[in-house]
mmCIF file of C-alpha atoms in Angstrom:
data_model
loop_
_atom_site.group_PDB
_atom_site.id
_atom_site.type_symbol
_atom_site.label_atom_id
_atom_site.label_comp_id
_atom_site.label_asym_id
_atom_site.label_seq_id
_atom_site.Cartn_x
_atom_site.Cartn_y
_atom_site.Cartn_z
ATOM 1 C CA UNK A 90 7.215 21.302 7.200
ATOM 2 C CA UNK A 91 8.854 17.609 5.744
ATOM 3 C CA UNK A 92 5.977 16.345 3.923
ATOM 4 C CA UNK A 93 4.464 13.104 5.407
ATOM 5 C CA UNK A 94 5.267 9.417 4.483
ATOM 6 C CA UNK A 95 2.383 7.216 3.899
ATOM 7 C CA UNK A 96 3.676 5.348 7.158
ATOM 8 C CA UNK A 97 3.454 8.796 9.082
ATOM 9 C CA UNK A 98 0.361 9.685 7.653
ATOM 10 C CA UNK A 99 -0.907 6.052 9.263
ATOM 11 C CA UNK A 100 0.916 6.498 12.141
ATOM 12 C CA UNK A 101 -0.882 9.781 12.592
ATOM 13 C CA UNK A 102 -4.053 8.634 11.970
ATOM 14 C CA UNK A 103 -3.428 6.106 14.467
ATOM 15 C CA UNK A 104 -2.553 8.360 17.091
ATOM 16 C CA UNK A 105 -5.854 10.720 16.256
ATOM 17 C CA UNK A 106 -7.630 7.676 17.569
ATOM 18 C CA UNK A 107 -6.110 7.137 20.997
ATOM 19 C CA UNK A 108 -2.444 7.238 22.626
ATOM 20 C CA UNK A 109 -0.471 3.552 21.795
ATOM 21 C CA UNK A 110 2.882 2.242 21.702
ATOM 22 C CA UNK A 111 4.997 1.882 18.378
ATOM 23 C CA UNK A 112 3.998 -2.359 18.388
ATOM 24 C CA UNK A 113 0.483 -1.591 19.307
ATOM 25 C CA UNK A 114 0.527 0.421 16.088
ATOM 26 C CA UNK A 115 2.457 -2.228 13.887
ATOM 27 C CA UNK A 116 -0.277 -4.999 14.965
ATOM 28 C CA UNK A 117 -3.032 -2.455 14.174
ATOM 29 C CA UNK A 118 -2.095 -1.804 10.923
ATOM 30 C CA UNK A 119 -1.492 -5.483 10.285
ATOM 31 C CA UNK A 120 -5.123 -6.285 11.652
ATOM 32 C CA UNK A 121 -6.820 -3.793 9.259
ATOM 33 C CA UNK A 122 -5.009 -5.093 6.234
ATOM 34 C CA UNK A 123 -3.115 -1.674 6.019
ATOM 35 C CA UNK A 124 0.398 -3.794 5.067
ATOM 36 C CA UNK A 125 -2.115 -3.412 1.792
ATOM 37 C CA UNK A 126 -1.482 0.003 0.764
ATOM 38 C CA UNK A 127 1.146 1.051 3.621
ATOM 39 C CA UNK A 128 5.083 -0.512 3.270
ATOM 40 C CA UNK A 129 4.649 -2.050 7.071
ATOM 41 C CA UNK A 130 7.852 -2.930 8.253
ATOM 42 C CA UNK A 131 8.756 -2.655 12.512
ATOM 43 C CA UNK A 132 11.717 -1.449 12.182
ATOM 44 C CA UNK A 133 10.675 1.645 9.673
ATOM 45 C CA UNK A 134 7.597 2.030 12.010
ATOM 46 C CA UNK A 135 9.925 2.625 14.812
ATOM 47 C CA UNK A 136 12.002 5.344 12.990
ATOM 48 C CA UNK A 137 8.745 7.050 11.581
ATOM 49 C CA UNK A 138 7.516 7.342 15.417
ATOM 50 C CA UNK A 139 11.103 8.792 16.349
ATOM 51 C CA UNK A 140 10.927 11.181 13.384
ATOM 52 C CA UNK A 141 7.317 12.136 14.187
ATOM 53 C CA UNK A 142 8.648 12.834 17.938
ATOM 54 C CA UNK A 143 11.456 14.877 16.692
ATOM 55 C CA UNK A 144 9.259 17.096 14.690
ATOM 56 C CA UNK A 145 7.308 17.465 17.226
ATOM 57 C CA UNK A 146 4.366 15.847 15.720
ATOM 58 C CA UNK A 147 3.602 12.946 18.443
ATOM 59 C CA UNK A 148 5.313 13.044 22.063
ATOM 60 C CA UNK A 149 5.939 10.160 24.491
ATOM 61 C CA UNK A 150 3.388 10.103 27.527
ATOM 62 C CA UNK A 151 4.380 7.200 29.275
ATOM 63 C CA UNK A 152 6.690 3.932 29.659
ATOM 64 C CA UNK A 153 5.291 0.762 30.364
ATOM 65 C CA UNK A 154 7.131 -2.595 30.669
ATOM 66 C CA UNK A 155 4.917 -6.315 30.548
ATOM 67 C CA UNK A 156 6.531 -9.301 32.035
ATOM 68 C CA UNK A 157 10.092 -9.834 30.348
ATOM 69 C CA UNK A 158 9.167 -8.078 27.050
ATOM 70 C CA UNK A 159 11.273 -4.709 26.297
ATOM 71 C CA UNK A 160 9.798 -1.636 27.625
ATOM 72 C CA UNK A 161 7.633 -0.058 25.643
ATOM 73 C CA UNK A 162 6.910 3.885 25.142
ATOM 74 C CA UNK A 163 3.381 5.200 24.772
ATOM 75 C CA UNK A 164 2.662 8.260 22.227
ATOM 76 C CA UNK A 165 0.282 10.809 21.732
ATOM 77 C CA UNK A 166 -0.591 13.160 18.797
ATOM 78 C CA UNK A 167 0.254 16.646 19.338
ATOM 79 C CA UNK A 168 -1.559 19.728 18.081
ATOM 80 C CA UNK A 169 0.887 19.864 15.597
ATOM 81 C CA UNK A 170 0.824 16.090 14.302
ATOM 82 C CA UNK A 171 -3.054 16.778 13.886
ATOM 83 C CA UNK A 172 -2.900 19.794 12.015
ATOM 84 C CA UNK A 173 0.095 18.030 10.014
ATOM 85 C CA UNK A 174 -1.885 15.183 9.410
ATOM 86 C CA UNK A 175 -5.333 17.091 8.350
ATOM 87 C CA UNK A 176 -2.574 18.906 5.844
ATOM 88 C CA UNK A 177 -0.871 16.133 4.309
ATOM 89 C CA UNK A 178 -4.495 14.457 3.439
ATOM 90 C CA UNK A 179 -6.271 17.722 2.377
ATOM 91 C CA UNK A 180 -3.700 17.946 -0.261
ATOM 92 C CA UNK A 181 -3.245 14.462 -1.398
ATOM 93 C CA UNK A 182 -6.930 13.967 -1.467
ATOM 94 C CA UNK A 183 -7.115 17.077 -4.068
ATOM 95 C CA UNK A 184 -3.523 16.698 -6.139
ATOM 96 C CA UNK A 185 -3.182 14.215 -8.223
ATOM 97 C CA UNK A 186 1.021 12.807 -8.306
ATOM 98 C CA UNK A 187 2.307 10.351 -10.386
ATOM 99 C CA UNK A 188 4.467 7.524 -8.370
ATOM 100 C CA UNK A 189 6.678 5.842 -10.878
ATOM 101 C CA UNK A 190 5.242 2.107 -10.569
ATOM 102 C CA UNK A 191 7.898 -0.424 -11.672
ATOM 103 C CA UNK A 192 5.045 -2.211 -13.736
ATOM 104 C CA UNK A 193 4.663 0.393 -16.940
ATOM 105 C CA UNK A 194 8.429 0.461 -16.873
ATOM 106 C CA UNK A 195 8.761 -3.432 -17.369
ATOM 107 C CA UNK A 196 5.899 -3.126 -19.399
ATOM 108 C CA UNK A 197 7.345 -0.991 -21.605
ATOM 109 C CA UNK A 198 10.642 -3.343 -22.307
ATOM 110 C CA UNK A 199 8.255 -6.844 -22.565
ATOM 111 C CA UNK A 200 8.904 -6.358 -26.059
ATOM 112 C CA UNK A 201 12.023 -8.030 -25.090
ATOM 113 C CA UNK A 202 10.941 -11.438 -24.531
ATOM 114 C CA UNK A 203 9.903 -13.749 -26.814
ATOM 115 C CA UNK A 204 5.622 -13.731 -27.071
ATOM 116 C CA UNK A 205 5.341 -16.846 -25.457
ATOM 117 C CA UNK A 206 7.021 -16.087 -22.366
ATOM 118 C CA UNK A 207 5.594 -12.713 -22.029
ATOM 119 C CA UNK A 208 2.285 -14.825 -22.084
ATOM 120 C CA UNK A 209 3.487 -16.623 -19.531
ATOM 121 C CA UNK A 210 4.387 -14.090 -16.903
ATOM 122 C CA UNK A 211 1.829 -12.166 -17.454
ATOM 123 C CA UNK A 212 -0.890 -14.838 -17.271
ATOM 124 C CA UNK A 213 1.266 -15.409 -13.528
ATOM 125 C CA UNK A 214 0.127 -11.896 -12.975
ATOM 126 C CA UNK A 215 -3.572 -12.247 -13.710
ATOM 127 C CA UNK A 216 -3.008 -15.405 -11.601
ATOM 128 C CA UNK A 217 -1.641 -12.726 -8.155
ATOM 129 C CA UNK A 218 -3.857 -10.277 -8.974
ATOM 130 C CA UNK A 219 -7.156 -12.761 -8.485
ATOM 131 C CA UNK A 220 -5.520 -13.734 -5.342
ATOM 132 C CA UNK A 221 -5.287 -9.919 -4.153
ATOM 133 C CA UNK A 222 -8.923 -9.661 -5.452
ATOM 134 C CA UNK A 223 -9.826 -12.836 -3.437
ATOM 135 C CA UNK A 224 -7.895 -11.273 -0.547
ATOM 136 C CA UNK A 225 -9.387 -7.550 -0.933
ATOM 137 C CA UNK A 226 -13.264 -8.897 -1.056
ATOM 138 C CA UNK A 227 -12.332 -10.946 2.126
ATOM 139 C CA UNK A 228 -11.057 -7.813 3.906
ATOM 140 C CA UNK A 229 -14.387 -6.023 2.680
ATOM 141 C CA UNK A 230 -16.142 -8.592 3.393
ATOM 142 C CA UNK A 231 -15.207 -8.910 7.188
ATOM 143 C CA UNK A 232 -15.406 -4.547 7.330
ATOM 144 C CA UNK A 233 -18.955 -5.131 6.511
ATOM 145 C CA UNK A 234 -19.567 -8.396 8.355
ATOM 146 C CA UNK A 235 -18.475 -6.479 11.916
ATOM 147 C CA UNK A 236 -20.595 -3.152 10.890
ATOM 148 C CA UNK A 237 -17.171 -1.016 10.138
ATOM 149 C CA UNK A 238 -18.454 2.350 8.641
ATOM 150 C CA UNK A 239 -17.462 2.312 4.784
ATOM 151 C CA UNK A 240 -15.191 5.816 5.697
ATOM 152 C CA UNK A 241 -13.107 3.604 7.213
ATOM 153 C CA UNK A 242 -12.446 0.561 4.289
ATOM 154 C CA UNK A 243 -13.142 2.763 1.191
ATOM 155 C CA UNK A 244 -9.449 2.961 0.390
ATOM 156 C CA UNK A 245 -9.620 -1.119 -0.123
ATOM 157 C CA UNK A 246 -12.822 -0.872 -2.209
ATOM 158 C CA UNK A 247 -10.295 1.683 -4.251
ATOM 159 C CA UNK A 248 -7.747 -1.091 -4.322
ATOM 160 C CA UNK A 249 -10.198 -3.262 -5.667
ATOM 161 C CA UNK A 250 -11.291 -1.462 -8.623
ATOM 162 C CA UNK A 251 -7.647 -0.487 -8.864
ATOM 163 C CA UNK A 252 -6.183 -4.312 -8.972
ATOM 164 C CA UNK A 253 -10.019 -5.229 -11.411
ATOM 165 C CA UNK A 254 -8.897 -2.849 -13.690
ATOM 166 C CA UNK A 255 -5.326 -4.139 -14.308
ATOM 167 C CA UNK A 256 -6.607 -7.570 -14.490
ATOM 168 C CA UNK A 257 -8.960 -7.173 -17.218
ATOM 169 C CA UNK A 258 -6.658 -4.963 -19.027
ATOM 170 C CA UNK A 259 -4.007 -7.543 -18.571
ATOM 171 C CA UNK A 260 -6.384 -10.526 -19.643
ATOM 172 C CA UNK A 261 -7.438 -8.173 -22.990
ATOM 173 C CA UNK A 262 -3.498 -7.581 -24.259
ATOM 174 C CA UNK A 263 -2.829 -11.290 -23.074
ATOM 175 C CA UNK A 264 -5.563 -12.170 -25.906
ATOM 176 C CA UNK A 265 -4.349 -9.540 -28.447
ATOM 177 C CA UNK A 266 -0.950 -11.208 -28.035
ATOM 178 C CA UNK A 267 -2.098 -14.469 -28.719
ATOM 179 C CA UNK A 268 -4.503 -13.547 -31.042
ATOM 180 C CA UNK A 269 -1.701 -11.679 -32.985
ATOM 181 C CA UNK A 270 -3.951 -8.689 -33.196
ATOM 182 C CA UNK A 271 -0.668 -7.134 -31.447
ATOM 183 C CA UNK A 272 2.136 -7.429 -33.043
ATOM 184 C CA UNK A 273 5.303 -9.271 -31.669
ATOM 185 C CA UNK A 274 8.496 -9.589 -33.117
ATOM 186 C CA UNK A 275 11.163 -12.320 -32.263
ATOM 187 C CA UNK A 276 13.508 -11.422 -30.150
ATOM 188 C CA UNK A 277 17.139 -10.772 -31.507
ATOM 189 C CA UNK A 278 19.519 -12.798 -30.427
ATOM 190 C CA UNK A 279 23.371 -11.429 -30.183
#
């Protein structure tokens, strides 16, 4: 068994609700913020749903065209796909794996820039991750406003505290910079 992509995992989970087409899904996720924590792109949705099919984990039920728009192919989850799909989150609920962020490796060269400029960009990064925040307590905000069952949103209240935590980290080594409590040197030159 190919382990599952987060996309196929969502596209899954999708299916476990009720049969759709592959834009049906795309808006879906788009509507429930999933872009969030789920690389949402059409055209990689469209390939996931043709990979799914070809292992046998979803299967076309029907074909369905609306005015002049392309026709579009309805799927279902197969016994398979479900028992895939139960799998894949069983075991990345209990294993913990490390995904190579970009962020601690850039973090680990800052020392390259001067101290003011590191400053700089990384105040511009406290400033995108209070937007996220602002963004995440909307999206919880609206789950619980319409009387969606916390099962369903507790990922983004994991975001959250996720996104908090880098913030106020990022707002404490900002100070220790400026503060010179952590040391900087200049940066060579050639």
């Amino acid at each position: 068994m190919a382990e599952l992509t987060p996309l196929a995992i969502s596209v899954l989970a999708l299916l476990n609700e009720r049969p759709m087409h592959a834009y049906e899904m795309y808006q879906l996720l788009l509507s429930r913020h999933n872009n969030r924590i789920v690389k949402t792109r059409p055209g990689s949705l469209y390939h996931t749903v043709e990979r799914l099919a070809g292992q046998q984990y979803v299967r076309a039920i029907g074909t369905d065209r609306a005015g002049n728009r392309p026709e579009r192919t309805t799927y279902e989850i197969t016994a398979e796909g479900n028992d895939a799909l139960t799998r894949r989150v069983e075991s990345g609920l209990e294993n913990f794996v490390y995904e190579y962020p970009l962020f601690p490796v850039v973090l680990s060269e800052a020392h390259n820039l001067e101290a003011d400029d590191a400053v700089l960009r990384l105040r511009r990064r406290v400033d995108d991750l209070d937007s996220w925040l602002a963004d995440v307590d909307e999206a919880i905000g609206l789950a619980r406003a319409s009387g969606v069952p916390e099962r369903y949103w507790m990922a983004a209240d994991y975001v959250r505290g996720q996104i908090a935590a880098e913030r106020g980290w990022l707002a404490d080594t900002i100070e220790r910079i400026e503060s010179k409590e952590l040391e900087w040197l200049p940066r060579k030159t050639q």
